[in-house]
């Protein structure tokens, strides 16, 4: 298969081919895109390549950075303890991901005479605390953060970070940056938290639906990939397949976590994902303006349908108080049920196929989140709130250096790390069939990075869906009426910050 070979070649080339080091201090292209007039270059673009997943195609896309020598400078990153292994790896280990991280960093370090380091890799609350404290004190303590997106978004309006459009050499039109940076996360020409391929978790934490093909065959399921490709994979369709599948496996007469179900779901971000899967974002871009659009005519129906889905049927279960995951995680119910072969369908994020399902005996497939109805044009998903976003502190001392190294790290992640993770680790080692590979492509390409979620800060509306379902409350109108004033006040504070942003 061509896509697999390409990924292997990328990683092999990265590990075996010497990287050209910087040979001078001549500045490269110093033009940077702004929100309305992104820079156009003569480099081969992503759309112009015939095989986007091939080594040759990715290598042909120039980062336009030119030559710099940063004299051994330590480029300092603040991240979280669960993400540091995709930020820095000190040596090759034989693990595909570790070796790709090492190769990416080595390429940038040798090219620009710099050293990539983590100055903080602690739980996200401690990482956020370190950043806000050091910036408040006026300390030049780090160059960039790659941290928990909602935690980061919560403190952005307090003025700790810079506008990415003011960082030299950052080009959001390049394929290693999410299009959402321009389409969803830029407001009034300002983008503070950005999504780039340096932050692998923005891909690996994208939500999907896993499908046990052995159990599916036992229950005469249709070809689920055909259902998806025909645009028929809706929540109603998933309910119809799952609602009557229940087996009291331990024969104790009680419904518990040792029984078999048709569909299982956690009741945290797994549930919130339906908001975007049903194409009901919190904010959307209308021209150059961002508009709060959360309260649609469809929202009461969404809440009612989900409430009914997870309370009315014997074969569909969500455990709102589950703490039995391998690490006591409240996010581990559907993952663990699927891993044990006790759920035909289960939602989770795509990296679980690598971290938890690789050794499963049963073959499984990977599907997108279901649509609201067949009239909905596309499938959509979102990445869990623990995924990383990138931001630059206002105390940064050399913006050109930060821009060059950050752009290079994102570019080399696109060329080395993402193919290793996505094509090799997920597609070759974990996904069990060719059609699952196509589904993964569909899921990754359908991610939504909503301004209202990134800057929710647990003060907006992005988590209402899980709150309602957890409390078995299907009355959206009453619930929202009590929350609307505070929500609008909170989001007004956020948008005011962007409207009045000053460097």
XYZ file of N, CA and C in Angstrom, residues 164-398:
705
model
N -0.353 35.909 17.166
C 0.506 35.146 16.249
C 0.815 35.907 14.972
N -0.072 36.801 14.554
C 0.179 37.550 13.315
C 1.316 38.556 13.461
N 1.757 38.780 14.688
C 2.899 39.670 14.914
C 4.204 38.904 15.106
N 4.160 37.581 14.940
C 5.369 36.761 15.071
C 5.949 36.535 13.680
N 7.156 37.005 13.402
C 7.738 36.834 12.071
C 7.831 35.367 11.668
N 7.642 35.115 10.372
C 7.856 33.815 9.740
C 6.749 32.798 9.989
N 5.720 33.155 10.754
C 4.596 32.244 10.960
C 3.634 32.405 9.783
N 3.328 31.286 9.113
C 2.490 31.319 7.919
C 1.336 30.328 8.088
N 0.183 30.829 8.502
C -0.972 29.980 8.747
C -1.542 29.352 7.484
N -1.083 29.790 6.312
C -1.563 29.178 5.076
C -0.850 27.872 4.759
N 0.192 27.547 5.503
C 0.928 26.314 5.276
C 0.165 25.108 5.848
N 0.357 23.919 5.281
C -0.433 22.750 5.686
C -0.136 22.236 7.080
N 0.936 22.707 7.705
C 1.219 22.270 9.073
C 0.493 23.117 10.118
N -0.293 24.062 9.669
C -1.176 24.830 10.564
C -2.618 24.509 10.214
N -3.479 24.370 11.243
C -4.894 24.130 10.991
C -5.531 25.339 10.316
N -6.407 25.070 9.349
C -7.146 26.155 8.710
C -8.015 26.907 9.718
N -8.336 26.254 10.838
C -9.158 26.904 11.857
C -8.465 28.115 12.468
N -7.142 28.181 12.398
C -6.450 29.347 12.921
C -6.949 30.620 12.248
N -7.190 30.539 10.955
C -7.694 31.681 10.197
C -9.217 31.725 10.228
N -9.854 30.570 10.004
C -11.306 30.532 9.821
C -12.098 30.658 11.117
N -11.529 30.174 12.235
C -12.298 30.127 13.476
C -11.635 30.823 14.662
N -10.320 30.831 14.718
C -9.628 31.324 15.906
C -9.030 32.712 15.734
N -9.189 33.298 14.549
C -8.775 34.683 14.330
C -9.985 35.594 14.441
N -9.873 36.579 15.292
C -10.949 37.563 15.454
C -10.315 38.949 15.523
N -10.817 39.854 14.687
C -10.297 41.228 14.634
C -8.800 41.243 14.315
N -8.369 40.292 13.477
C -6.966 40.227 13.095
C -6.062 39.688 14.175
N -6.629 39.061 15.193
C -5.856 38.560 16.331
C -6.079 37.062 16.489
N -4.994 36.328 16.621
C -5.039 34.897 16.955
C -4.031 34.676 18.080
N -4.493 34.176 19.208
C -3.625 33.986 20.370
C -3.268 32.519 20.551
N -4.260 31.650 20.640
C -4.034 30.208 20.745
C -4.176 29.605 19.360
N -3.126 28.935 18.904
C -3.120 28.403 17.541
C -2.908 26.895 17.560
N -3.357 26.246 16.487
C -3.230 24.790 16.347
C -2.286 24.489 15.197
N -1.157 23.839 15.525
C -0.181 23.448 14.520
C 0.290 22.024 14.762
N 0.939 21.431 13.758
C 1.315 20.023 13.832
C 2.373 19.728 14.882
N 3.012 20.745 15.409
C 3.905 20.538 16.545
C 3.130 19.931 17.711
N 1.842 20.262 17.814
C 0.966 19.754 18.870
C 0.220 18.527 18.338
N 0.829 17.366 18.463
C 0.284 16.134 17.883
C -1.092 15.795 18.453
N -1.328 16.147 19.705
C -2.580 15.752 20.342
C -3.798 16.391 19.699
N -3.633 17.478 18.965
C -4.763 18.068 18.260
C -5.303 17.105 17.210
N -4.469 16.169 16.757
C -4.922 15.107 15.864
C -5.308 13.863 16.642
N -4.428 13.428 17.560
C -4.639 12.141 18.219
C -5.837 12.146 19.159
N -6.252 13.326 19.628
C -7.381 13.418 20.547
C -8.708 13.671 19.846
N -8.739 13.577 18.513
C -9.990 13.766 17.781
C -10.941 12.601 18.074
N -12.180 12.924 18.342
C -13.164 11.907 18.717
C -13.688 11.140 17.509
N -13.969 9.849 17.754
C -14.471 8.961 16.720
C -15.358 7.910 17.385
N -15.891 7.003 16.594
C -16.670 5.866 17.100
C -15.949 4.586 16.686
N -15.643 3.746 17.650
C -15.026 2.452 17.383
C -16.109 1.393 17.197
N -15.797 0.412 16.359
C -16.783 -0.591 15.961
C -16.143 -1.970 16.029
N -16.666 -2.853 16.898
C -16.167 -4.223 17.017
C -16.761 -5.057 15.898
N -15.940 -5.421 14.938
C -16.427 -6.084 13.740
C -16.871 -7.525 14.001
N -16.261 -8.163 14.995
C -16.663 -9.530 15.331
C -18.064 -9.530 15.940
N -18.276 -8.637 16.913
C -19.609 -8.524 17.499
C -20.623 -8.059 16.453
N -20.197 -7.154 15.589
C -21.088 -6.681 14.542
C -21.557 -7.803 13.644
N -20.656 -8.702 13.306
C -21.035 -9.847 12.475
C -22.007 -10.751 13.217
N -21.808 -10.904 14.508
C -22.722 -11.738 15.307
C -24.139 -11.191 15.305
N -24.261 -9.870 15.163
C -25.576 -9.233 15.178
C -26.006 -8.759 13.791
N -25.398 -9.331 12.765
C -25.793 -9.087 11.368
C -25.784 -7.607 11.006
N -24.743 -6.907 11.452
C -24.606 -5.495 11.106
C -24.310 -5.332 9.617
N -24.742 -4.209 9.040
C -24.381 -3.928 7.646
C -22.909 -3.543 7.544
N -22.428 -3.338 6.343
C -21.083 -2.813 6.141
C -21.084 -1.348 6.592
N -20.469 -1.092 7.745
C -20.570 0.239 8.340
C -19.855 1.298 7.514
N -18.827 0.902 6.787
C -18.118 1.875 5.965
C -18.993 2.342 4.810
N -19.769 1.409 4.265
C -20.698 1.800 3.210
C -21.776 2.729 3.757
N -22.243 2.444 4.964
C -23.242 3.308 5.597
C -22.698 4.730 5.741
N -21.457 4.837 6.229
C -20.834 6.154 6.391
C -20.681 6.847 5.046
N -20.143 6.154 4.076
C -19.875 6.759 2.772
C -21.153 7.165 2.039
N -22.246 6.513 2.362
C -23.529 6.878 1.753
C -24.219 8.018 2.498
N -23.578 8.509 3.557
C -24.141 9.617 4.316
C -25.278 9.223 5.227
N -25.408 7.944 5.534
C -26.548 7.448 6.312
C -26.230 7.210 7.787
N -24.978 7.451 8.191
C -24.592 7.174 9.571
C -25.025 8.347 10.453
N -26.267 8.289 10.908
C -26.844 9.298 11.786
C -26.993 8.708 13.181
N -27.316 9.557 14.157
C -27.545 9.038 15.503
C -28.734 8.092 15.521
N -29.782 8.421 14.790
C -30.936 7.519 14.729
C -30.536 6.150 14.192
N -29.674 6.145 13.196
C -29.224 4.877 12.616
C -28.421 4.082 13.640
N -27.522 4.757 14.358
C -26.712 4.089 15.371
C -27.592 3.545 16.497
N -28.595 4.309 16.892
C -29.517 3.854 17.935
C -30.262 2.611 17.483
N -30.739 2.622 16.277
C -31.498 1.482 15.770
C -30.659 0.208 15.760
N -29.383 0.327 15.432
C -28.496 -0.834 15.427
C -28.195 -1.334 16.836
N -28.160 -0.417 17.806
C -27.604 -0.736 19.123
C -28.629 -0.989 20.222
N -29.799 -0.436 20.099
C -30.706 -0.308 21.241
C -31.144 -1.635 21.855
N -31.186 -2.691 21.086
C -31.673 -3.973 21.609
C -30.565 -4.966 21.920
N -29.309 -4.543 21.805
C -28.188 -5.455 22.072
C -27.784 -5.336 23.526
N -28.181 -6.285 24.311
C -27.786 -6.343 25.721
C -27.709 -7.799 26.159
N -26.634 -8.180 26.836
C -26.470 -9.529 27.370
C -25.948 -9.429 28.800
N -26.638 -10.045 29.725
C -26.198 -10.098 31.121
C -25.084 -11.143 31.213
N -23.884 -10.725 30.902
C -22.771 -11.658 30.754
C -22.443 -12.406 32.046
N -22.516 -11.740 33.177
C -22.184 -12.397 34.442
C -23.407 -13.012 35.129
N -24.559 -12.874 34.451
C -25.803 -13.518 34.900
C -26.119 -13.223 36.372
N -25.910 -11.961 36.742
C -26.226 -11.587 38.126
C -27.550 -10.834 38.229
N -28.230 -10.694 37.104
C -29.522 -10.036 37.102
C -29.460 -8.529 37.233
N -28.260 -7.962 37.203
C -28.084 -6.516 37.335
C -27.325 -5.975 36.133
N -27.685 -4.762 35.720
C -26.961 -4.104 34.634
C -25.686 -3.504 35.207
N -24.549 -3.958 34.716
C -23.285 -3.460 35.252
C -22.211 -3.457 34.172
N -21.001 -3.124 34.566
C -19.911 -2.946 33.612
C -19.283 -4.250 33.151
N -19.881 -5.374 33.531
C -19.429 -6.673 33.040
C -20.386 -7.242 32.004
N -21.363 -6.454 31.606
C -22.358 -6.901 30.626
C -22.016 -6.377 29.231
N -22.669 -6.932 28.241
C -22.446 -6.561 26.833
C -23.527 -5.590 26.386
N -23.091 -4.507 25.713
C -24.014 -3.491 25.221
C -23.800 -3.232 23.727
N -24.826 -2.646 23.121
C -24.701 -2.266 21.724
C -23.850 -1.025 21.530
N -24.020 -0.062 22.440
C -23.286 1.215 22.300
C -23.009 1.776 23.681
N -21.770 2.134 23.940
C -21.400 2.760 25.208
C -20.717 4.095 24.940
N -20.897 5.014 25.887
C -20.293 6.335 25.763
C -19.956 6.872 27.133
N -18.855 7.581 27.237
C -18.625 8.391 28.420
C -19.563 9.594 28.357
N -19.677 10.279 29.469
C -20.594 11.412 29.529
C -19.846 12.707 29.805
N -18.651 12.825 29.241
C -17.855 14.039 29.385
C -17.691 14.656 27.995
N -16.467 14.854 27.563
C -16.262 15.466 26.250
C -16.793 14.580 25.124
N -16.873 13.255 25.363
C -17.488 12.375 24.367
C -18.897 12.854 24.036
N -19.611 13.298 25.083
C -20.980 13.778 24.884
C -20.976 15.167 24.260
N -20.102 16.048 24.726
C -20.032 17.392 24.146
C -19.758 17.364 22.656
N -19.012 16.342 22.206
C -18.642 16.262 20.794
C -19.863 16.242 19.892
N -20.994 15.741 20.397
C -22.197 15.715 19.566
C -22.626 17.113 19.144
N -22.283 18.129 19.943
C -22.638 19.495 19.578
C -22.061 19.840 18.210
N -20.781 19.537 18.015
C -20.131 19.827 16.738
C -20.451 18.766 15.693
N -20.600 17.528 16.121
C -20.979 16.472 15.165
C -22.316 16.787 14.518
N -23.207 17.449 15.256
C -24.518 17.822 14.734
C -24.513 19.216 14.117
N -23.317 19.750 13.877
C -23.147 21.035 13.193
C -23.882 22.160 13.911
N -23.657 22.238 15.237
C -24.239 23.309 16.044
C -23.128 23.958 16.870
N -22.236 24.709 16.224
C -21.093 25.284 16.951
C -21.519 26.357 17.937
N -20.578 26.755 18.776
C -20.824 27.843 19.728
C -20.652 29.188 19.029
N -19.551 29.340 18.305
C -19.299 30.533 17.493
C -19.083 30.103 16.053
N -19.393 30.987 15.128
C -19.076 30.736 13.733
C -18.651 32.045 13.085
N -17.872 31.921 12.023
C -17.364 33.100 11.308
C -18.371 33.516 10.243
N -18.772 34.761 10.277
C -19.643 35.334 9.252
C -18.912 36.527 8.672
N -18.325 36.329 7.496
C -17.448 37.353 6.949
C -16.220 37.481 7.823
N -15.919 38.693 8.261
C -14.789 38.911 9.168
C -15.214 38.889 10.630
N -16.489 38.644 10.881
C -17.011 38.698 12.233
C -17.231 37.294 12.796
N -17.011 37.178 14.103
C -17.374 35.963 14.820
C -18.711 36.195 15.493
N -19.617 35.234 15.335
C -20.935 35.379 15.923
C -21.230 34.212 16.859
N -21.838 34.519 17.991
C -22.279 33.505 18.952
C -23.581 32.902 18.429
N -23.560 31.616 18.115
C -24.713 30.981 17.460
C -25.164 29.723 18.193
N -24.762 29.565 19.432
C -25.017 28.332 20.171
C -26.501 27.999 20.289
N -27.308 28.976 20.680
C -28.731 28.709 20.931
C -29.505 28.737 19.616
N -29.566 27.598 18.982
C -30.315 27.451 17.736
C -31.658 26.787 18.025
N -32.506 26.771 17.032
C -33.792 26.074 17.167
C -33.589 24.578 17.355
N -32.425 24.096 16.930
C -32.149 22.656 16.997
C -31.677 22.211 18.376
N -31.165 23.139 19.201
C -30.559 22.735 20.466
C -31.516 21.966 21.390
N -32.762 22.390 21.594
C -33.651 21.598 22.448
C -33.833 20.172 21.932
N -33.885 20.024 20.608
C -34.045 18.689 20.029
C -32.793 17.843 20.222
N -31.616 18.484 20.134
C -30.359 17.761 20.356
C -30.318 17.210 21.774
N -30.639 18.054 22.731
C -30.601 17.634 24.135
C -31.613 16.522 24.383
N -32.807 16.691 23.879
C -33.845 15.684 24.105
C -33.470 14.345 23.468
N -32.939 14.406 22.261
C -32.586 13.159 21.586
C -31.463 12.432 22.314
N -30.446 13.168 22.747
C -29.344 12.529 23.457
C -29.792 12.001 24.816
N -30.626 12.774 25.505
C -31.145 12.315 26.791
C -31.926 11.018 26.623
N -32.754 10.951 25.600
C -33.521 9.732 25.339
C -32.611 8.575 24.927
N -31.622 8.887 24.116
C -30.719 7.846 23.624
C -30.045 7.110 24.772
N -29.627 7.850 25.786
C -28.832 7.236 26.848
C -29.637 6.900 28.103
N -30.963 6.926 27.985
C -31.794 6.508 29.128
C -32.889 5.521 28.758
N -33.269 5.473 27.495
C -34.459 4.703 27.116
C -34.176 3.275 26.677
N -32.931 2.973 26.313
C -32.673 1.708 25.646
C -31.757 0.805 26.463
N -32.118 -0.463 26.493
C -31.351 -1.433 27.258
C -29.941 -1.593 26.722
N -29.776 -1.439 25.418
C -28.485 -1.709 24.798
C -27.555 -0.519 24.694
N -27.985 0.654 25.190
C -27.162 1.866 25.100
C -26.927 2.394 26.502
N -25.669 2.618 26.841
C -25.355 2.952 28.237
C -24.244 3.994 28.310
N -24.436 4.944 29.206
C -23.364 5.851 29.584
C -23.258 5.818 31.097
N -22.064 5.812 31.614
C -21.844 5.753 33.050
C -21.301 7.095 33.508
N -22.133 7.902 34.145
C -21.746 9.264 34.498
C -20.812 9.320 35.693
N -20.666 8.223 36.418
C -19.805 8.242 37.595
C -18.696 7.196 37.491
N -18.400 6.794 36.294
C -17.420 5.722 36.118
C -16.018 6.173 36.524
N -15.369 5.409 37.387
C -13.982 5.698 37.779
C -13.151 4.432 37.720
N -13.583 3.495 36.898
C -12.903 2.203 36.877
C -11.885 2.054 35.775
N -11.508 3.152 35.119
C -10.513 3.071 34.068
C -9.156 2.691 34.624
N -8.239 2.407 33.727
C -6.915 1.950 34.141
C -6.189 2.977 35.000
N -6.565 4.243 34.877
C -5.942 5.271 35.714
C -6.973 6.017 36.551
N -8.121 5.363 36.781
C -9.167 6.009 37.558
C -9.828 7.149 36.822
N -9.703 7.190 35.513
C -10.189 8.315 34.727
C -11.690 8.261 34.549
N -12.333 9.422 34.662
C -13.763 9.521 34.372
C -14.018 9.474 32.878
N -12.978 9.453 32.077
C -13.115 9.377 30.624
C -12.897 7.957 30.111
N -12.837 6.961 30.990
C -12.404 5.644 30.559
C -13.461 4.586 30.394
N -14.747 4.920 30.603
C -15.785 3.888 30.597
C -15.939 3.221 29.233
N -16.279 3.995 28.213
C -16.524 3.390 26.899
C -15.249 2.772 26.338
N -14.112 3.405 26.603
C -12.823 2.845 26.168
C -12.607 1.456 26.749
N -12.813 1.301 28.061
C -12.550 0.027 28.707
C -13.584 -1.025 28.332
N -14.832 -0.609 28.145
C -15.861 -1.558 27.701
C -15.534 -2.094 26.315
N -15.050 -1.226 25.462
C -14.693 -1.671 24.116
C -13.468 -2.580 24.156
N -12.499 -2.213 24.942
C -11.281 -3.011 25.045
C -11.586 -4.430 25.544
N -12.571 -4.564 26.418
C -12.943 -5.870 26.961
C -13.865 -6.651 26.031
N -14.222 -6.067 24.892
C -15.113 -6.749 23.956
C -16.550 -6.762 24.421
N -16.957 -5.741 25.200
C -18.297 -5.696 25.771
C -19.154 -4.588 25.174
N -18.714 -4.036 24.051
C -19.477 -2.973 23.402
C -19.288 -3.080 21.894
N -20.401 -3.154 21.164
C -20.303 -3.219 19.699
C -19.781 -1.892 19.167
N -20.372 -0.805 19.649
C -19.929 0.542 19.287
C -19.519 1.276 20.564
N -18.494 2.095 20.481
C -18.065 2.891 21.629
C -17.355 4.135 21.109
N -17.609 5.276 21.741
C -16.885 6.458 21.290
C -15.643 6.700 22.139
N -14.711 7.419 21.558
C -13.442 7.734 22.201
C -12.623 8.545 21.229
N -11.332 8.773 21.522
C -10.512 9.496 20.554
C -9.523 8.547 19.891
N -9.066 8.935 18.709
C -8.422 7.983 17.808
C -7.131 7.386 18.374
N -6.447 8.082 19.278
C -5.207 7.520 19.812
C -5.460 6.283 20.659
N -6.688 6.049 21.082
C -6.987 4.838 21.851
C -6.728 3.580 21.032
N -6.818 3.699 19.711
C -6.510 2.542 18.865
C -5.062 2.125 19.009
N -4.225 3.083 19.396
C -2.808 2.803 19.607
C -2.516 2.466 21.063
N -3.098 3.216 21.989
C -2.741 3.066 23.402
C -3.478 1.930 24.098
N -4.673 1.565 23.608
C -5.468 0.575 24.326
C -5.974 -0.593 23.479
N -6.120 -0.391 22.172
C -6.774 -1.424 21.365
C -5.825 -2.194 20.459
N -4.541 -1.870 20.479
C -3.600 -2.489 19.553
C -3.552 -4.009 19.716
N -3.697 -4.484 20.955
C -3.578 -5.915 21.219
C -4.921 -6.627 21.289
N -5.986 -5.951 20.910
C -7.294 -6.610 20.917
C -7.314 -7.775 19.932
N -7.950 -8.858 20.341
C -8.091 -10.019 19.453
C -9.119 -9.743 18.373
N -10.233 -9.127 18.756
C -11.293 -8.837 17.788
C -10.848 -7.743 16.824
N -11.177 -7.922 15.547
C -10.962 -6.847 14.585
C -11.926 -5.707 14.885
N -11.448 -4.484 14.679
C -12.329 -3.341 14.902
C -12.171 -2.337 13.785
N -13.181 -1.513 13.635
C -13.152 -0.426 12.664
C -13.245 0.910 13.369
N -12.967 1.976 12.634
C -13.010 3.333 13.170
C -13.936 4.167 12.285
N -14.955 4.762 12.893
C -15.971 5.518 12.180
C -16.004 6.959 12.686
N -16.529 7.884 11.888
C -16.711 9.247 12.399
C -17.884 9.290 13.369
N -18.042 10.397 14.060
C -19.245 10.596 14.865
C -20.446 10.653 13.923
N -21.588 10.160 14.369
C -22.767 10.191 13.498
C -23.259 11.616 13.260
N -23.951 11.796 12.154
C -24.547 13.092 11.821
C -25.894 13.241 12.536
N -26.418 14.461 12.516
C -27.749 14.727 13.058
C -28.821 14.049 12.207
N -28.738 14.229 10.902
C -29.665 13.573 9.977
C -28.972 13.452 8.625
N -29.618 12.778 7.707
C -29.003 12.557 6.397
C -28.883 13.835 5.587
N -29.678 14.833 5.923
C -29.598 16.107 5.201
C -28.337 16.875 5.552
N -27.725 16.583 6.698
C -26.470 17.246 7.070
C -25.398 16.859 6.068
N -24.702 17.863 5.551
C -23.797 17.629 4.425
C -22.585 16.800 4.790
N -21.990 17.029 5.956
C -20.717 16.400 6.286
C -20.730 15.833 7.699
N -19.742 14.964 7.964
C -19.472 14.504 9.320
C -18.487 15.487 9.970
N -18.658 15.722 11.270
C -17.773 16.618 12.002
C -17.367 15.991 13.327
N -16.253 16.460 13.856
C -15.823 16.031 15.178
C -15.031 17.151 15.827
N -14.560 16.915 17.036
C -13.697 17.870 17.725
C -12.638 17.082 18.472
N -11.599 17.769 18.897
C -10.540 17.144 19.683
C -10.790 17.411 21.159
N -10.522 16.404 21.981
C -10.747 16.544 23.412
C -10.005 17.753 23.970
N -10.564 18.334 25.034
C -10.011 19.558 25.608
C -8.608 19.450 26.146
N -8.088 18.219 26.289
C -6.710 18.106 26.766
C -5.700 18.341 25.645
N -6.184 18.491 24.405
C -5.229 18.676 23.307
C -4.498 20.009 23.454
N -3.321 20.054 22.843
C -2.457 21.234 22.982
C -2.825 22.343 21.998
N -2.624 23.558 22.445
C -2.625 24.717 21.568
C -1.335 25.487 21.847
N -0.919 26.288 20.885
C 0.367 26.985 20.962
C 0.158 28.478 21.221
N 0.996 29.043 22.084
C 0.919 30.477 22.364
C 2.293 30.998 22.758
N 2.521 32.292 22.497
C 3.807 32.942 22.764
C 3.622 33.981 23.866
N 4.444 33.949 24.919
C 4.283 34.899 26.028
C 4.653 36.325 25.635
N 4.023 37.292 26.288
C 4.324 38.695 25.999
C 5.724 39.095 26.449
N 6.340 38.289 27.292
C 7.690 38.590 27.770
C 8.776 38.008 26.868
N 8.386 37.410 25.749
C 9.370 36.809 24.843
C 10.361 37.866 24.364
N 11.638 37.488 24.286
C 12.679 38.476 24.002
C 13.067 38.573 22.533
N 12.844 37.515 21.755
C 13.287 37.525 20.361
C 12.204 36.849 19.517
